[in-house]
PDB file of C-alpha atoms in Angstrom:
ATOM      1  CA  UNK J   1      -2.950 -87.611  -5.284  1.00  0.00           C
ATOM      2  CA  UNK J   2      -0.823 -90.631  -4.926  1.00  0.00           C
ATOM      3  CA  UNK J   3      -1.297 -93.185  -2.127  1.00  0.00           C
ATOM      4  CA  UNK J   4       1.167 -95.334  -0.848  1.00  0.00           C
ATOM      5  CA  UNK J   5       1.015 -99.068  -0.445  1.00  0.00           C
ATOM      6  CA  UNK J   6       3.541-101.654   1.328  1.00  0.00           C
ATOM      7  CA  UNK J   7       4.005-105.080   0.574  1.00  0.00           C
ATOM      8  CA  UNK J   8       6.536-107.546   1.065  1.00  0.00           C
ATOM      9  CA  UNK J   9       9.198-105.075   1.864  1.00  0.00           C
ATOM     10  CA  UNK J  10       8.476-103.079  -1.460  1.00  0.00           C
ATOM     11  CA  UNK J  11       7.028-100.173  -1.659  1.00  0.00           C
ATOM     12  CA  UNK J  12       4.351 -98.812  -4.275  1.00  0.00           C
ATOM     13  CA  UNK J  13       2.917 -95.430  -5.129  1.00  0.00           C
ATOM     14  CA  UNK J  14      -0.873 -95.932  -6.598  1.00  0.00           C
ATOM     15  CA  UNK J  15      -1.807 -92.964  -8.860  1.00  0.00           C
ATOM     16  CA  UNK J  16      -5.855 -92.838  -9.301  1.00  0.00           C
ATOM     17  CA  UNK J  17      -6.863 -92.139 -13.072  1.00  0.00           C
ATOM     18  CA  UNK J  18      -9.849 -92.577 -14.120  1.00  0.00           C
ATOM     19  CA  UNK J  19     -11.835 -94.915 -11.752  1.00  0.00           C
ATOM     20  CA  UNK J  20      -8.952 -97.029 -11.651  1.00  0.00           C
ATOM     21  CA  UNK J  21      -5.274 -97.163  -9.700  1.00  0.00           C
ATOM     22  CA  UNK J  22      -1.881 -97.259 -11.628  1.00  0.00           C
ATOM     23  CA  UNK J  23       1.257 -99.227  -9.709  1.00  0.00           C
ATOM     24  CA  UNK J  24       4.639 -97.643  -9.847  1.00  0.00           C
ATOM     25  CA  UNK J  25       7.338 -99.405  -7.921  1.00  0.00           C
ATOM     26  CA  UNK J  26       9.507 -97.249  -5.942  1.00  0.00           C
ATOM     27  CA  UNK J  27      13.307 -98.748  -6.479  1.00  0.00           C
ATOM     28  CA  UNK J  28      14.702 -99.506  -3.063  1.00  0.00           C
ATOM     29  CA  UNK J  29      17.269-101.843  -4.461  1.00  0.00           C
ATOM     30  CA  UNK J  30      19.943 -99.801  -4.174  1.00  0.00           C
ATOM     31  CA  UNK J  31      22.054-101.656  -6.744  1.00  0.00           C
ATOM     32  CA  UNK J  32      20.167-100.726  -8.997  1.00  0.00           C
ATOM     33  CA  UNK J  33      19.890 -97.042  -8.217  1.00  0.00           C
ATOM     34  CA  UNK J  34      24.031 -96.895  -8.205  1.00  0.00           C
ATOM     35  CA  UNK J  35      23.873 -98.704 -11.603  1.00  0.00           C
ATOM     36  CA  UNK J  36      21.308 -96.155 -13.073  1.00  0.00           C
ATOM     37  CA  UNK J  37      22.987 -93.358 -11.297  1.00  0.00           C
ATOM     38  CA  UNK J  38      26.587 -94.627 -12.693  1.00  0.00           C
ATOM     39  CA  UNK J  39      24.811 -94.501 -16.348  1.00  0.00           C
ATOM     40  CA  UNK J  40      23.645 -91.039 -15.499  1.00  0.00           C
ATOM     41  CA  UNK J  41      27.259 -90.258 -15.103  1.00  0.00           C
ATOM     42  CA  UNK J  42      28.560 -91.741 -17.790  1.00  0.00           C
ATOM     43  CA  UNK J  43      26.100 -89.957 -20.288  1.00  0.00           C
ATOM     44  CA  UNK J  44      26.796 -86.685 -18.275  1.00  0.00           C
ATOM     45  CA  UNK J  45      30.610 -87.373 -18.505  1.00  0.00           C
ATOM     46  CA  UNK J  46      30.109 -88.445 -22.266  1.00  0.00           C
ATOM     47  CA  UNK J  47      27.952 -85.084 -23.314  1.00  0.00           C
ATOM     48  CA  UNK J  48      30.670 -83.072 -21.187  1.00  0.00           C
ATOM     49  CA  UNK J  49      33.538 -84.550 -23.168  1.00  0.00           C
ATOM     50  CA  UNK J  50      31.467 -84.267 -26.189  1.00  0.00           C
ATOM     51  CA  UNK J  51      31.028 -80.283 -25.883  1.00  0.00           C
ATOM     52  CA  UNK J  52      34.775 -80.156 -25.084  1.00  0.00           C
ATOM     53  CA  UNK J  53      35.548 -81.704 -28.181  1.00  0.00           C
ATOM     54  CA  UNK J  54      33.463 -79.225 -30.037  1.00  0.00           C
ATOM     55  CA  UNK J  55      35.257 -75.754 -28.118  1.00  0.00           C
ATOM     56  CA  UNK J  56      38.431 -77.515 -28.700  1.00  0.00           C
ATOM     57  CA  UNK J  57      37.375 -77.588 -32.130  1.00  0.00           C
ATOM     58  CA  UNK J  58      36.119 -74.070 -32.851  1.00  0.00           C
ATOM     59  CA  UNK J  59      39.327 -73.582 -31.299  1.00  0.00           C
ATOM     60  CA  UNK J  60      41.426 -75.463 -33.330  1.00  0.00           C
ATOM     61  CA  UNK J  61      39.806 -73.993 -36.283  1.00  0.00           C
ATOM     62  CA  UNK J  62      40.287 -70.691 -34.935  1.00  0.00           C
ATOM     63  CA  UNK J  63      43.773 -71.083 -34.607  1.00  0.00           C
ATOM     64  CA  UNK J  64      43.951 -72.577 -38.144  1.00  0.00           C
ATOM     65  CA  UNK J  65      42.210 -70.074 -39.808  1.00  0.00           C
ATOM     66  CA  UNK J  66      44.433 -67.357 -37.784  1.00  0.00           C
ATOM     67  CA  UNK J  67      47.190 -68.984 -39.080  1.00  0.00           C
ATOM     68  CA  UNK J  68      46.112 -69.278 -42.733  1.00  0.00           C
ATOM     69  CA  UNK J  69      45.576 -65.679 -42.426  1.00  0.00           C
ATOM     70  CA  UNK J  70      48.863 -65.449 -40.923  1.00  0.00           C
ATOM     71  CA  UNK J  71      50.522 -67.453 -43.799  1.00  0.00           C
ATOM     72  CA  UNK J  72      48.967 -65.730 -46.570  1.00  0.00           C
ATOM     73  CA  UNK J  73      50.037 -62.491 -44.795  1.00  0.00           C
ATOM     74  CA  UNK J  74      53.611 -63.309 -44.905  1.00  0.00           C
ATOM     75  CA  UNK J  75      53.228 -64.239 -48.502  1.00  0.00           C
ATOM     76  CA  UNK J  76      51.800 -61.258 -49.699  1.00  0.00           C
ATOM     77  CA  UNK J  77      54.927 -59.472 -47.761  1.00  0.00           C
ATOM     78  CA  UNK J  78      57.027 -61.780 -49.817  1.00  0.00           C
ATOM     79  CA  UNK J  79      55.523 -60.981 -53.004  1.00  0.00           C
ATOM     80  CA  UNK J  80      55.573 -56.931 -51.999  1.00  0.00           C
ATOM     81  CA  UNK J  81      59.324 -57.557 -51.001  1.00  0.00           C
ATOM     82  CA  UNK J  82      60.237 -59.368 -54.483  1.00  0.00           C
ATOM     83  CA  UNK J  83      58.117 -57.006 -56.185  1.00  0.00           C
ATOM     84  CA  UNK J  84      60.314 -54.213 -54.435  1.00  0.00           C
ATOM     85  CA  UNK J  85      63.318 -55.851 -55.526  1.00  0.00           C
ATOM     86  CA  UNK J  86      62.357 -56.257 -58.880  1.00  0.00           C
ATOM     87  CA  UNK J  87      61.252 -52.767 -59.455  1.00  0.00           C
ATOM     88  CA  UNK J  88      64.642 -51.312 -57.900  1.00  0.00           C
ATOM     89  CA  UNK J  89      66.576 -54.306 -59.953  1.00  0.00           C
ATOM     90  CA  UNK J  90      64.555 -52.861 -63.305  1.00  0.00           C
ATOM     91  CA  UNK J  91      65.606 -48.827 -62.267  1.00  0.00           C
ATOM     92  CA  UNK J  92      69.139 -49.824 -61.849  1.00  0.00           C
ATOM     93  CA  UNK J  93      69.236 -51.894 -65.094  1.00  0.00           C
ATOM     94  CA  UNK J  94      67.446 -48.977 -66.526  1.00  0.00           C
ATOM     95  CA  UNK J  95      69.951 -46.627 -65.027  1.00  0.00           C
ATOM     96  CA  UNK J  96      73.223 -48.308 -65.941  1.00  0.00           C
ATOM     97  CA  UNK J  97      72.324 -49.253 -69.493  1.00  0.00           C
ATOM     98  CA  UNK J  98      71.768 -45.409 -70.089  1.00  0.00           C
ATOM     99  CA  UNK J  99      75.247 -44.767 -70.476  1.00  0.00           C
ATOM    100  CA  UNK J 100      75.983 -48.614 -70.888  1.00  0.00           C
ATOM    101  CA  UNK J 101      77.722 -47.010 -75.039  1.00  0.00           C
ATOM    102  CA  UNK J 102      80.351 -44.798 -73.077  1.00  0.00           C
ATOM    103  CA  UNK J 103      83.073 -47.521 -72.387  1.00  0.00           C
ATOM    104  CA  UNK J 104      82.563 -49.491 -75.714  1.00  0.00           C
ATOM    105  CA  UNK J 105      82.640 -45.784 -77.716  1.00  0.00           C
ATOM    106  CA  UNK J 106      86.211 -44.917 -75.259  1.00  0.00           C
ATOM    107  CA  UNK J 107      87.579 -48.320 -76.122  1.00  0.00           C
ATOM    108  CA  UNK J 108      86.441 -47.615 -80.033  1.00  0.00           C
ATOM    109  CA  UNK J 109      88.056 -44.275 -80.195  1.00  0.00           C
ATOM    110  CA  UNK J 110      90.985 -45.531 -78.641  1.00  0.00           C
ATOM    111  CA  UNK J 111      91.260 -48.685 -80.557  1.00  0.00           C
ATOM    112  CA  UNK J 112      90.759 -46.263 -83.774  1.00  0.00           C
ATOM    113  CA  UNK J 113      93.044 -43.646 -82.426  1.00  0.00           C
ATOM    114  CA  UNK J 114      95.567 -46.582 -81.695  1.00  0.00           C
ATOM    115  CA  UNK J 115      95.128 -47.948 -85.597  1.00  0.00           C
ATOM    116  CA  UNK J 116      95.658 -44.361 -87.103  1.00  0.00           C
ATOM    117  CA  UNK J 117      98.757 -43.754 -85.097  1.00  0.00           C
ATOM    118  CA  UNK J 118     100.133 -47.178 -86.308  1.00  0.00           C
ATOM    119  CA  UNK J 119      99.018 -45.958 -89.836  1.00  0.00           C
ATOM    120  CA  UNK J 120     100.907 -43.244 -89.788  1.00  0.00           C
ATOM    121  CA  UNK J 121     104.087 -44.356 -88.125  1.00  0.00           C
TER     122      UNK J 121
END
């Protein structure tokens, strides 16, 4: 049980322990409660910036990683797209070299068919 002493305008709390009494000041200077209550603040206001730092940062890596995903997304669309492309590029190639003979076998007939009438004239 603690028991309160005065002297000189200071005041004490005694704490008995073991057959004996422990001192602890009580602070009435109040310049040096504002100081240790300014600290206080500053620590609070340091460990609240601190965790806003760290949600901005799971943010911000959030938002990175959303946009990687985002990116590589778009890519793969590009890559289906050219893919596309290619594949319909490859079917028309495909499809106009199929008869790609006719025009060169016309101009050879004609060419041929042009010779044997000068021939024969």
């Amino acid at each position: 049980m603690p028991i309160k002493i005065k002297s000189n305008n200071e005041q004490f709390i005694c704490y008995q322990q073991n057959d004996g009494l422990i001192l602890a000041k009580i602070f009435e200077d109040y310049h040096t409660l504002f100081k240790y209550s300014g600290l206080l603040e500053d620590e609070i206001l340091g460990l609240k910036k601190q965790k806003l730092l760290l949600e901005n940062d799971s943010k911000i890596w959030e938002q990175n990683a959303e946009n990687m995903k985002k990116r590589g997304d778009l890519y793969l669309k590009e890559f289906e797209m050219q893919k596309n492309l290619y594949n319909d590029l490859s079917e028309y190639h495909q499809k106009s070299t199929k008869y790609f003979w006719i025009p060169w076998a016309l101009t050879a007939v004609v060419g041929v068919g042009f010779g044997i009438a000068l021939a024969i004239n």
